[in-house]
Amino acid sequence: MPSEGFVREALDRHDPACYLRSIPERPTAELPYDPASIPEGVPLMLDTTAYIDKAARRLPLSIDRLVAVRRVIHSAVALGELAISIGLLDPTDPRTPGTVGTIHDILGGIPLGKAVSPSPAAHIEAGLVAGILARTQQLNRPRKGLTPEQDCCQKGLRRKLLNDALLFLSAAEQGACLVSANRTDLDRLLRFWPDAHVLLYQPLASPVPA
């Protein structure tokens, strides 16, 4: 199908004219925090921070147990976000070697041949939805009214929304449940794809003893 067809299908599902106000957050009780709600046999896909929380033993025990027994599908979107941290961290900071070592171990343990990427159609649909959310969250302010720092921040937040939407759709395309601590963005993305499998969690304040 030509790209025009993908765009038309995405617009049919997500008409920007239907989204004129910011989407409010829902109460915790209305969000998918219960691991028992994930159907048997549904594989998992970890959000970027879930890899870090797992390595740091900050995943809630119920989530950690689920990850241990379910098949985990790795998204190239999350792997890229992990890798960028290695370059971003200050080499002169004494904490950097430990953090880089953790990320290196995570990436090194994932066979690249088993990682998946969002399809071209998912990129189009994710871009459309990220644009709607950026507009309704007032991240579309004209550059001429912003300082360079504000403009950079706005662009960064837009990119984050796009990556979140790509990761979300990457899981949906694989029939996987996305495991994430990103309550705010996942809550909003679920308004566009309410049938998608998502499992939210709150990272533990202290690591679980080894």
Short mmCIF file of C-alpha atoms in Angstrom, two decimals:
data_model
loop_
_atom_site.label_atom_id
_atom_site.label_comp_id
_atom_site.label_asym_id
_atom_site.label_seq_id
_atom_site.Cartn_x
_atom_site.Cartn_y
_atom_site.Cartn_z
CA MET A 1 0.00 0.00 0.00
CA PRO A 2 1.36 3.48 -0.84
CA SER A 3 2.17 5.78 2.08
CA GLU A 4 -0.94 7.79 1.24
CA GLY A 5 -3.04 4.77 2.17
CA PHE A 6 -1.32 4.44 5.54
CA VAL A 7 -1.89 8.12 6.24
CA ARG A 8 -5.58 7.88 5.32
CA GLU A 9 -6.10 4.85 7.54
CA ALA A 10 -4.37 6.61 10.45
CA LEU A 11 -6.50 9.72 9.94
CA ASP A 12 -9.65 7.61 9.86
CA ARG A 13 -8.71 6.16 13.26
CA HIS A 14 -7.41 9.37 14.82
CA ASP A 15 -9.05 12.49 13.43
CA PRO A 16 -7.07 15.47 14.83
CA ALA A 17 -10.27 17.55 14.82
CA CYS A 18 -11.65 15.27 17.54
CA TYR A 19 -8.85 16.25 19.93
CA LEU A 20 -9.09 19.92 20.81
CA ARG A 21 -8.33 19.82 24.55
CA SER A 22 -5.65 18.30 26.73
CA ILE A 23 -6.40 14.71 27.75
CA PRO A 24 -6.66 14.59 31.56
CA GLU A 25 -5.00 11.84 33.59
CA ARG A 26 -7.23 9.13 34.98
CA PRO A 27 -7.27 7.90 38.59
CA THR A 28 -4.93 5.05 39.46
CA ALA A 29 -7.86 2.68 39.95
CA GLU A 30 -8.77 3.06 36.27
CA LEU A 31 -5.28 2.23 35.00
CA PRO A 32 -3.73 -1.21 34.26
CA TYR A 33 -1.55 -1.87 37.30
CA ASP A 34 -2.63 -5.47 37.97
CA PRO A 35 -0.29 -8.17 36.58
CA ALA A 36 -3.08 -10.72 36.97
CA SER A 37 -5.07 -8.87 34.29
CA ILE A 38 -2.57 -9.82 31.55
CA PRO A 39 -3.95 -12.86 29.68
CA GLU A 40 -2.00 -16.10 29.73
CA GLY A 41 0.39 -16.46 26.84
CA VAL A 42 0.68 -12.75 26.06
CA PRO A 43 4.40 -11.89 25.76
CA LEU A 44 5.91 -8.80 27.34
CA MET A 45 7.83 -5.85 25.96
CA LEU A 46 9.79 -3.67 28.38
CA ASP A 47 9.81 0.10 28.29
CA THR A 48 13.28 1.63 28.46
CA THR A 49 13.18 2.40 32.18
CA ALA A 50 11.85 -1.08 32.95
CA TYR A 51 15.21 -2.53 31.85
CA ILE A 52 16.99 -0.15 34.23
CA ASP A 53 14.56 -0.80 37.10
CA LYS A 54 14.92 -4.55 36.63
CA ALA A 55 18.71 -4.34 36.67
CA ALA A 56 18.54 -2.10 39.75
CA ARG A 57 16.08 -4.52 41.44
CA ARG A 58 13.45 -1.79 41.65
CA LEU A 59 10.69 -3.69 39.85
CA PRO A 60 7.80 -4.64 42.12
CA LEU A 61 8.03 -8.35 42.96
CA SER A 62 4.80 -9.16 41.11
CA ILE A 63 6.14 -7.53 37.93
CA ASP A 64 9.56 -9.15 38.26
CA ARG A 65 7.95 -12.58 38.62
CA LEU A 66 5.82 -12.01 35.54
CA VAL A 67 8.86 -10.97 33.49
CA ALA A 68 10.64 -14.13 34.65
CA VAL A 69 7.96 -16.49 33.32
CA ARG A 70 6.76 -14.72 30.17
CA ARG A 71 8.47 -14.43 26.81
CA VAL A 72 10.03 -10.97 26.47
CA ILE A 73 10.14 -9.30 23.05
CA HIS A 74 12.75 -6.56 22.79
CA SER A 75 12.00 -3.34 20.91
CA ALA A 76 14.72 -1.58 18.94
CA VAL A 77 13.17 1.70 20.13
CA ALA A 78 13.96 0.89 23.77
CA LEU A 79 17.42 -0.45 22.89
CA GLY A 80 18.22 2.81 21.11
CA GLU A 81 17.08 4.83 24.11
CA LEU A 82 19.31 2.73 26.36
CA ALA A 83 22.27 3.15 24.05
CA ILE A 84 21.96 6.93 23.82
CA SER A 85 22.40 7.14 27.59
CA ILE A 86 25.93 5.75 27.25
CA GLY A 87 26.91 8.68 25.05
CA LEU A 88 25.01 11.26 27.08
CA LEU A 89 26.51 10.45 30.48
CA ASP A 90 29.40 12.64 31.63
CA PRO A 91 32.60 10.54 31.39
CA THR A 92 34.15 12.57 34.23
CA ASP A 93 31.32 11.80 36.67
CA PRO A 94 32.42 9.03 39.05
CA ARG A 95 28.95 7.45 38.82
CA THR A 96 29.14 7.06 35.05
CA PRO A 97 31.24 3.85 34.81
CA GLY A 98 28.77 1.93 36.98
CA THR A 99 25.76 3.13 35.03
CA VAL A 100 27.43 2.50 31.67
CA GLY A 101 28.40 -0.97 32.85
CA THR A 102 24.79 -1.73 33.76
CA ILE A 103 23.48 -0.53 30.38
CA HIS A 104 26.25 -2.41 28.57
CA ASP A 105 25.28 -5.62 30.38
CA ILE A 106 21.60 -5.12 29.48
CA LEU A 107 22.31 -4.53 25.80
CA GLY A 108 24.93 -7.24 25.67
CA GLY A 109 22.43 -9.80 26.90
CA ILE A 110 19.90 -9.13 24.13
CA PRO A 111 20.39 -10.93 20.78
CA LEU A 112 19.91 -8.22 18.15
CA GLY A 113 18.39 -10.74 15.77
CA LYS A 114 15.49 -11.12 18.19
CA ALA A 115 14.79 -7.39 18.53
CA VAL A 116 11.86 -5.94 16.58
CA SER A 117 11.21 -2.54 15.04
CA PRO A 118 7.93 -0.71 14.40
CA SER A 119 6.65 -1.03 10.83
CA PRO A 120 6.47 1.96 8.45
CA ALA A 121 2.71 2.08 9.10
CA ALA A 122 3.38 2.26 12.84
CA HIS A 123 5.79 5.16 12.29
CA ILE A 124 3.10 7.07 10.42
CA GLU A 125 0.41 6.39 13.02
CA ALA A 126 2.75 7.07 15.93
CA GLY A 127 3.77 10.37 14.35
CA LEU A 128 0.16 11.42 13.91
CA VAL A 129 -0.79 10.59 17.50
CA ALA A 130 2.39 12.17 18.90
CA GLY A 131 1.53 15.34 16.96
CA ILE A 132 -1.99 15.40 18.38
CA LEU A 133 -0.65 14.97 21.92
CA ALA A 134 2.05 17.59 21.41
CA ARG A 135 -0.59 20.08 20.25
CA THR A 136 -3.09 19.34 23.02
CA GLN A 137 -0.28 19.55 25.60
CA GLN A 138 0.77 22.95 24.20
CA LEU A 139 4.05 21.73 22.75
CA ASN A 140 3.35 23.49 19.45
CA ARG A 141 4.21 27.04 20.43
CA PRO A 142 5.80 29.13 17.63
CA ARG A 143 9.59 29.27 17.80
CA LYS A 144 9.64 33.05 17.58
CA GLY A 145 7.93 33.27 20.98
CA LEU A 146 10.40 30.92 22.70
CA THR A 147 13.88 31.27 24.06
CA PRO A 148 16.45 28.87 22.55
CA GLU A 149 16.25 26.78 25.73
CA GLN A 150 12.44 26.59 25.58
CA ASP A 151 12.53 25.68 21.89
CA CYS A 152 15.03 22.89 22.57
CA CYS A 153 12.92 21.59 25.47
CA GLN A 154 9.76 21.62 23.35
CA LYS A 155 11.47 19.65 20.59
CA GLY A 156 12.80 17.17 23.13
CA LEU A 157 9.35 16.58 24.60
CA ARG A 158 7.90 16.07 21.13
CA ARG A 159 10.59 13.48 20.38
CA LYS A 160 9.84 11.73 23.66
CA LEU A 161 6.15 11.52 22.74
CA LEU A 162 7.04 10.05 19.36
CA ASN A 163 9.34 7.44 20.90
CA ASP A 164 6.67 6.54 23.46
CA ALA A 165 4.10 6.10 20.70
CA LEU A 166 6.53 4.02 18.61
CA LEU A 167 7.29 1.75 21.55
CA PHE A 168 3.58 1.44 22.31
CA LEU A 169 2.79 0.44 18.71
CA SER A 170 5.81 -1.84 18.54
CA ALA A 171 4.29 -3.84 21.40
CA ALA A 172 0.82 -3.76 19.83
CA GLU A 173 2.13 -5.06 16.49
CA GLN A 174 3.74 -8.00 18.29
CA GLY A 175 0.64 -8.74 20.37
CA ALA A 176 2.74 -8.00 23.46
CA CYS A 177 2.00 -6.21 26.71
CA LEU A 178 4.11 -3.09 27.24
CA VAL A 179 5.52 -2.94 30.80
CA SER A 180 6.20 0.64 31.83
CA ALA A 181 6.43 3.09 34.72
CA ASN A 182 5.48 5.94 32.37
CA ARG A 183 1.99 6.45 33.72
CA THR A 184 1.24 9.85 32.19
CA ASP A 185 2.08 9.13 28.56
CA LEU A 186 0.80 5.55 28.55
CA ASP A 187 -2.51 6.68 30.04
CA ARG A 188 -2.93 9.13 27.16
CA LEU A 189 -1.81 6.65 24.51
CA LEU A 190 -4.36 4.13 25.76
CA ARG A 191 -7.11 6.62 24.83
CA PHE A 192 -6.10 6.13 21.18
CA TRP A 193 -5.64 2.36 21.42
CA PRO A 194 -7.81 1.22 24.36
CA ASP A 195 -7.54 -2.48 23.49
CA ALA A 196 -3.74 -2.56 23.68
CA HIS A 197 -2.07 -4.51 26.49
CA VAL A 198 -0.23 -2.28 28.96
CA LEU A 199 1.02 -3.04 32.47
CA LEU A 200 2.02 -0.06 34.58
CA TYR A 201 4.09 -0.17 37.76
CA GLN A 202 5.56 2.15 40.36
CA PRO A 203 9.32 1.64 40.84
CA LEU A 204 10.32 0.59 44.35
CA ALA A 205 11.87 3.29 46.51
CA SER A 206 14.61 0.90 47.63
CA PRO A 207 16.15 -2.03 45.74
CA VAL A 208 15.03 -5.53 46.62
CA PRO A 209 17.93 -7.32 48.40
CA ALA A 210 19.84 -9.65 46.11
#
